[in-house]
Amino acid sequence: MRKEAVRYLHCPYCSGAMTMTDGTLRCSRGHSFDVAKQGYVNLLRGAARFSADTAAMVAARADFLTAGHYAPIAGALAALARETAPQATGGDPGCVADIGGGTGYHLARVMSEFPDAEGILLDISKFAARRAARAHPRISAVVADAWDGLPLADGAASVVLNVFAPRNPAELRRILRPDGVLLVVTPRPDHLRELVEALGLLRVGEQKDERLADRLSAHFTEVARERSRSTMALDHKALPQVVGMGPNAWHQRSERLEERIARLPEPCDVTLSVTLTAYRPLI
């Protein structure tokens, strides 16, 4: 947790400004939160509404992403952030916030486009936060529940990222500067299509982009949309990782998955297909 990032946080209990001294965050009303030895801080107010990613899921994601399979997504996201971020005009530039950012892989790539900004990653999983705290020198990692209010100050962020993660539109609008940009990455119906039947994976709905736009429409307006589509060559080590790093992990039995993977060619050509959408907040 970087001292430079603390000014963008607020207390999850009283919304007061935070300061950090001797490895502890405090607000003026006396609420305090110790920074873990791994570098992240836990700002959960209580039990989370949804299950957090497990250590095994986070490890699978870290290994898969480190291998570069999702590099096209990270590159496209960084380019879109560079193109749509508000122009610096002096004063506080605002942070780059990643909501549900996992291990910090995508945020770390985006941070290379903003050498003067602080990055703040929020995720409900402490295992993800541990890794994110080490993902980039200017990333500060926070354990938080997006559905219970984000522990970020009003208008703290100039850029907000949301990659394959849940989103709370009202909270995203609150933390974003009036001239800021929200960048959302969602899977398309043909994403991982070669594995859906073969491995029994969850399907992506045909109207996912439209449903997203409808949910955000009360707070945001779309300003750019692009698609990223490529083919990944995945070996039999990467296949269980791509299954085990996301929601599919909750619906798989390891023995059955191993049997199904053994029937696939190696390497297996798998489609990577996502939509990247940029939104401006409604004034």
GROMACS .gro file of C-alpha atoms in nm:
model
  283
    1MET     CA    1   0.000   0.000   0.000
    2ARG     CA    2   0.152   0.326  -0.119
    3LYS     CA    3   0.114   0.646   0.082
    4GLU     CA    4   0.055   0.831  -0.245
    5ALA     CA    5  -0.260   0.622  -0.303
    6VAL     CA    6  -0.419   0.670   0.039
    7ARG     CA    7  -0.567   1.010  -0.054
    8TYR     CA    8  -0.801   0.834  -0.297
    9LEU     CA    9  -0.943   0.598  -0.035
   10HIS     CA   10  -1.218   0.660   0.213
   11CYS     CA   11  -1.327   0.476   0.525
   12PRO     CA   12  -1.571   0.195   0.445
   13TYR     CA   13  -1.768   0.269   0.765
   14CYS     CA   14  -1.797   0.650   0.772
   15SER     CA   15  -1.663   0.759   0.431
   16GLY     CA   16  -1.405   0.978   0.601
   17ALA     CA   17  -1.066   1.058   0.455
   18MET     CA   18  -0.785   0.819   0.541
   19THR     CA   19  -0.423   0.862   0.647
   20MET     CA   20  -0.152   0.599   0.688
   21THR     CA   21   0.102   0.582   0.969
   22ASP     CA   22   0.327   0.291   1.061
   23GLY     CA   23   0.147   0.049   0.833
   24THR     CA   24  -0.205   0.133   0.954
   25LEU     CA   25  -0.480   0.326   0.775
   26ARG     CA   26  -0.698   0.546   0.996
   27CYS     CA   27  -0.986   0.787   0.954
   28SER     CA   28  -1.070   1.084   1.178
   29ARG     CA   29  -1.338   0.884   1.360
   30GLY     CA   30  -1.091   0.621   1.474
   31HIS     CA   31  -1.160   0.335   1.235
   32SER     CA   32  -0.828   0.164   1.159
   33PHE     CA   33  -0.708  -0.100   0.917
   34ASP     CA   34  -0.369  -0.269   0.925
   35VAL     CA   35  -0.178  -0.321   0.603
   36ALA     CA   36  -0.103  -0.693   0.567
   37LYS     CA   37   0.258  -0.806   0.542
   38GLN     CA   38   0.189  -0.896   0.177
   39GLY     CA   39   0.120  -0.527   0.107
   40TYR     CA   40  -0.258  -0.509   0.068
   41VAL     CA   41  -0.523  -0.368   0.302
   42ASN     CA   42  -0.858  -0.529   0.383
   43LEU     CA   43  -1.144  -0.275   0.380
   44LEU     CA   44  -1.434  -0.522   0.383
   45ARG     CA   45  -1.708  -0.413   0.625
   46GLY     CA   46  -1.834  -0.765   0.684
   47ALA     CA   47  -1.915  -1.085   0.503
   48ALA     CA   48  -1.913  -1.047   0.125
   49ARG     CA   49  -2.230  -1.112  -0.075
   50PHE     CA   50  -2.058  -1.351  -0.315
   51SER     CA   51  -1.786  -1.614  -0.288
   52ALA     CA   52  -1.432  -1.485  -0.336
   53ASP     CA   53  -1.189  -1.655  -0.569
   54THR     CA   54  -0.994  -1.925  -0.388
   55ALA     CA   55  -0.617  -1.956  -0.367
   56ALA     CA   56  -0.629  -2.227  -0.635
   57MET     CA   57  -0.837  -2.011  -0.871
   58VAL     CA   58  -0.604  -1.716  -0.828
   59ALA     CA   59  -0.297  -1.933  -0.884
   60ALA     CA   60  -0.449  -2.072  -1.205
   61ARG     CA   61  -0.522  -1.719  -1.328
   62ALA     CA   62  -0.174  -1.595  -1.244
   63ASP     CA   63  -0.009  -1.881  -1.432
   64PHE     CA   64  -0.239  -1.844  -1.734
   65LEU     CA   65  -0.199  -1.468  -1.762
   66THR     CA   66   0.176  -1.475  -1.704
   67ALA     CA   67   0.204  -1.709  -2.002
   68GLY     CA   68   0.068  -1.424  -2.217
   69HIS     CA   69  -0.250  -1.587  -2.345
   70TYR     CA   70  -0.457  -1.275  -2.273
   71ALA     CA   71  -0.191  -1.028  -2.386
   72PRO     CA   72  -0.415  -0.912  -2.676
   73ILE     CA   73  -0.679  -0.803  -2.424
   74ALA     CA   74  -0.429  -0.619  -2.205
   75GLY     CA   75  -0.277  -0.445  -2.505
   76ALA     CA   76  -0.612  -0.337  -2.646
   77LEU     CA   77  -0.727  -0.216  -2.304
   78ALA     CA   78  -0.411  -0.010  -2.253
   79ALA     CA   79  -0.450   0.146  -2.598
   80LEU     CA   80  -0.815   0.233  -2.534
   81ALA     CA   81  -0.725   0.382  -2.196
   82ARG     CA   82  -0.458   0.600  -2.356
   83GLU     CA   83  -0.701   0.719  -2.623
   84THR     CA   84  -0.995   0.797  -2.395
   85ALA     CA   85  -0.843   0.910  -2.063
   86PRO     CA   86  -0.896   1.277  -1.973
   87GLN     CA   87  -0.614   1.513  -2.065
   88ALA     CA   88  -0.391   1.625  -1.779
   89THR     CA   89  -0.451   1.991  -1.698
   90GLY     CA   90  -0.257   2.026  -1.376
   91GLY     CA   91  -0.362   1.938  -1.024
   92ASP     CA   92  -0.445   1.588  -0.909
   93PRO     CA   93  -0.475   1.360  -1.213
   94GLY     CA   94  -0.693   1.105  -1.033
   95CYS     CA   95  -0.609   0.739  -0.990
   96VAL     CA   96  -0.654   0.446  -1.226
   97ALA     CA   97  -0.891   0.209  -1.044
   98ASP     CA   98  -0.948  -0.155  -1.135
   99ILE     CA   99  -1.269  -0.299  -0.991
  100GLY     CA  100  -1.253  -0.677  -0.955
  101GLY     CA  101  -0.898  -0.659  -1.087
  102GLY     CA  102  -0.777  -1.000  -0.971
  103THR     CA  103  -0.401  -1.045  -0.983
  104GLY     CA  104  -0.335  -0.700  -1.134
  105TYR     CA  105  -0.228  -0.826  -1.476
  106HIS     CA  106  -0.445  -0.587  -1.680
  107LEU     CA  107  -0.397  -0.289  -1.449
  108ALA     CA  108  -0.019  -0.331  -1.459
  109ARG     CA  109  -0.027  -0.309  -1.839
  110VAL     CA  110  -0.249   0.000  -1.831
  111MET     CA  111  -0.026   0.170  -1.573
  112SER     CA  112   0.256   0.177  -1.828
  113GLU     CA  113   0.048   0.434  -2.018
  114PHE     CA  114   0.014   0.663  -1.713
  115PRO     CA  115   0.359   0.710  -1.557
  116ASP     CA  116   0.243   0.976  -1.310
  117ALA     CA  117  -0.073   0.803  -1.186
  118GLU     CA  118  -0.146   0.581  -0.888
  119GLY     CA  119  -0.318   0.250  -0.952
  120ILE     CA  120  -0.570   0.111  -0.704
  121LEU     CA  121  -0.696  -0.243  -0.748
  122LEU     CA  122  -1.000  -0.369  -0.559
  123ASP     CA  123  -1.096  -0.733  -0.538
  124ILE     CA  124  -1.301  -0.941  -0.300
  125SER     CA  125  -1.034  -1.212  -0.282
  126LYS     CA  126  -0.743  -1.165  -0.042
  127PHE     CA  127  -0.547  -1.416  -0.247
  128ALA     CA  128  -0.584  -1.195  -0.553
  129ALA     CA  129  -0.496  -0.883  -0.354
  130ARG     CA  130  -0.173  -1.044  -0.233
  131ARG     CA  131  -0.057  -1.094  -0.591
  132ALA     CA  132  -0.187  -0.759  -0.713
  133ALA     CA  133   0.017  -0.575  -0.449
  134ARG     CA  134   0.329  -0.705  -0.625
  135ALA     CA  135   0.208  -0.668  -0.984
  136HIS     CA  136   0.345  -0.317  -1.042
  137PRO     CA  137   0.539  -0.060  -0.836
  138ARG     CA  138   0.248   0.188  -0.846
  139ILE     CA  139  -0.040  -0.049  -0.771
  140SER     CA  140  -0.201  -0.049  -0.427
  141ALA     CA  141  -0.428  -0.346  -0.357
  142VAL     CA  142  -0.748  -0.337  -0.150
  143VAL     CA  143  -0.985  -0.615  -0.048
  144ALA     CA  144  -1.337  -0.480  -0.095
  145ASP     CA  145  -1.685  -0.584  -0.207
  146ALA     CA  146  -1.812  -0.389  -0.509
  147TRP     CA  147  -2.172  -0.455  -0.401
  148ASP     CA  148  -2.120  -0.308  -0.054
  149GLY     CA  149  -1.984   0.031  -0.158
  150LEU     CA  150  -1.635   0.094  -0.292
  151PRO     CA  151  -1.389   0.244  -0.038
  152LEU     CA  152  -1.285   0.516  -0.282
  153ALA     CA  153  -1.356   0.886  -0.250
  154ASP     CA  154  -1.608   1.061  -0.474
  155GLY     CA  155  -1.444   1.144  -0.807
  156ALA     CA  156  -1.120   0.971  -0.710
  157ALA     CA  157  -1.056   0.803  -1.046
  158SER     CA  158  -0.983   0.940  -1.390
  159VAL     CA  159  -0.991   0.589  -1.538
  160VAL     CA  160  -1.188   0.290  -1.408
  161LEU     CA  161  -1.128  -0.061  -1.542
  162ASN     CA  162  -1.372  -0.349  -1.517
  163VAL     CA  163  -1.245  -0.667  -1.684
  164PHE     CA  164  -1.460  -0.983  -1.666
  165ALA     CA  165  -1.584  -0.864  -1.326
  166PRO     CA  166  -1.910  -0.771  -1.152
  167ARG     CA  167  -2.003  -0.404  -1.160
  168ASN     CA  168  -2.216  -0.168  -0.953
  169PRO     CA  169  -2.310   0.116  -1.193
  170ALA     CA  170  -2.399   0.373  -0.927
  171GLU     CA  171  -2.074   0.319  -0.740
  172LEU     CA  172  -1.868   0.328  -1.057
  173ARG     CA  173  -2.024   0.664  -1.142
  174ARG     CA  174  -1.961   0.800  -0.792
  175ILE     CA  175  -1.588   0.726  -0.792
  176LEU     CA  176  -1.528   0.855  -1.146
  177ARG     CA  177  -1.436   1.213  -1.228
  178PRO     CA  178  -1.688   1.399  -1.446
  179ASP     CA  179  -1.441   1.388  -1.736
  180GLY     CA  180  -1.321   1.036  -1.659
  181VAL     CA  181  -1.372   0.713  -1.849
  182LEU     CA  182  -1.501   0.368  -1.756
  183LEU     CA  183  -1.353   0.082  -1.961
  184VAL     CA  184  -1.541  -0.248  -1.952
  185VAL     CA  185  -1.421  -0.577  -2.102
  186THR     CA  186  -1.679  -0.852  -2.153
  187PRO     CA  187  -1.659  -1.193  -2.324
  188ARG     CA  188  -1.839  -1.239  -2.655
  189PRO     CA  189  -2.058  -1.544  -2.733
  190ASP     CA  190  -1.774  -1.711  -2.926
  191HIS     CA  191  -1.519  -1.667  -2.647
  192LEU     CA  192  -1.361  -2.008  -2.571
  193ARG     CA  193  -1.618  -2.162  -2.806
  194GLU     CA  194  -1.404  -2.468  -2.878
  195LEU     CA  195  -1.414  -2.557  -2.508
  196VAL     CA  196  -1.779  -2.493  -2.424
  197GLU     CA  197  -1.912  -2.828  -2.540
  198ALA     CA  198  -1.588  -3.024  -2.503
  199LEU     CA  199  -1.536  -2.927  -2.138
  200GLY     CA  200  -1.889  -2.836  -2.032
  201LEU     CA  201  -1.824  -2.465  -1.976
  202LEU     CA  202  -2.073  -2.188  -1.906
  203ARG     CA  203  -2.205  -2.013  -2.217
  204VAL     CA  204  -2.188  -1.641  -2.281
  205GLY     CA  205  -2.531  -1.495  -2.358
  206GLU     CA  206  -2.596  -1.364  -2.708
  207GLN     CA  207  -2.724  -1.030  -2.575
  208LYS     CA  208  -2.453  -0.970  -2.315
  209ASP     CA  209  -2.331  -0.640  -2.464
  210GLU     CA  210  -2.685  -0.506  -2.490
  211ARG     CA  211  -2.765  -0.602  -2.130
  212LEU     CA  212  -2.448  -0.430  -2.013
  213ALA     CA  213  -2.535  -0.110  -2.199
  214ASP     CA  214  -2.885  -0.114  -2.052
  215ARG     CA  215  -2.757  -0.158  -1.696
  216LEU     CA  216  -2.511   0.129  -1.730
  217SER     CA  217  -2.742   0.366  -1.919
  218ALA     CA  218  -2.872   0.544  -1.608
  219HIS     CA  219  -2.522   0.662  -1.521
  220PHE     CA  220  -2.308   0.643  -1.836
  221THR     CA  221  -2.309   0.698  -2.210
  222GLU     CA  222  -2.109   0.483  -2.450
  223VAL     CA  223  -1.837   0.666  -2.642
  224ALA     CA  224  -1.636   0.384  -2.802
  225ARG     CA  225  -1.664   0.012  -2.865
  226GLU     CA  226  -1.423  -0.232  -3.023
  227ARG     CA  227  -1.372  -0.604  -3.046
  228SER     CA  228  -1.060  -0.810  -2.992
  229ARG     CA  229  -1.055  -1.156  -3.148
  230SER     CA  230  -0.762  -1.393  -3.187
  231THR     CA  231  -0.670  -1.759  -3.150
  232MET     CA  232  -0.480  -1.902  -2.855
  233ALA     CA  233  -0.278  -2.224  -2.884
  234LEU     CA  234  -0.333  -2.386  -2.543
  235ASP     CA  235  -0.152  -2.697  -2.425
  236HIS     CA  236  -0.294  -2.942  -2.174
  237LYS     CA  237  -0.138  -2.742  -1.890
  238ALA     CA  238  -0.309  -2.418  -1.990
  239LEU     CA  239  -0.655  -2.572  -2.046
  240PRO     CA  240  -0.728  -2.651  -1.680
  241GLN     CA  241  -0.595  -2.306  -1.592
  242VAL     CA  242  -0.838  -2.122  -1.819
  243VAL     CA  243  -1.121  -2.332  -1.674
  244GLY     CA  244  -1.006  -2.303  -1.315
  245MET     CA  245  -0.941  -1.929  -1.304
  246GLY     CA  246  -1.301  -1.810  -1.337
  247PRO     CA  247  -1.668  -1.896  -1.272
  248ASN     CA  248  -1.633  -2.231  -1.446
  249ALA     CA  249  -1.420  -2.348  -1.155
  250TRP     CA  250  -1.730  -2.368  -0.936
  251HIS     CA  251  -1.899  -2.612  -1.177
  252GLN     CA  252  -1.622  -2.863  -1.251
  253ARG     CA  253  -1.503  -3.189  -1.102
  254SER     CA  254  -1.129  -3.224  -1.148
  255GLU     CA  255  -1.141  -3.592  -1.247
  256ARG     CA  256  -1.404  -3.534  -1.514
  257LEU     CA  257  -1.220  -3.228  -1.644
  258GLU     CA  258  -0.896  -3.423  -1.681
  259GLU     CA  259  -1.076  -3.691  -1.882
  260ARG     CA  260  -1.227  -3.435  -2.117
  261ILE     CA  261  -0.901  -3.247  -2.167
  262ALA     CA  262  -0.721  -3.570  -2.254
  263ARG     CA  263  -0.951  -3.609  -2.556
  264LEU     CA  264  -0.854  -3.268  -2.701
  265PRO     CA  265  -0.562  -3.208  -2.937
  266GLU     CA  266  -0.242  -3.054  -2.802
  267PRO     CA  267  -0.202  -2.772  -2.860
  268CYS     CA  268  -0.570  -2.687  -2.886
  269ASP     CA  269  -0.672  -2.379  -3.086
  270VAL     CA  270  -0.911  -2.174  -2.873
  271THR     CA  271  -1.089  -1.849  -2.962
  272LEU     CA  272  -1.025  -1.537  -2.755
  273SER     CA  273  -1.311  -1.296  -2.823
  274VAL     CA  274  -1.407  -0.992  -2.617
  275THR     CA  275  -1.575  -0.652  -2.642
  276LEU     CA  276  -1.403  -0.345  -2.500
  277THR     CA  277  -1.638  -0.054  -2.434
  278ALA     CA  278  -1.560   0.299  -2.314
  279TYR     CA  279  -1.819   0.501  -2.122
  280ARG     CA  280  -1.836   0.862  -2.003
  281PRO     CA  281  -2.036   0.951  -1.695
  282LEU     CA  282  -2.361   1.138  -1.741
  283ILE     CA  283  -2.337   1.488  -1.599
   0.00000   0.00000   0.00000
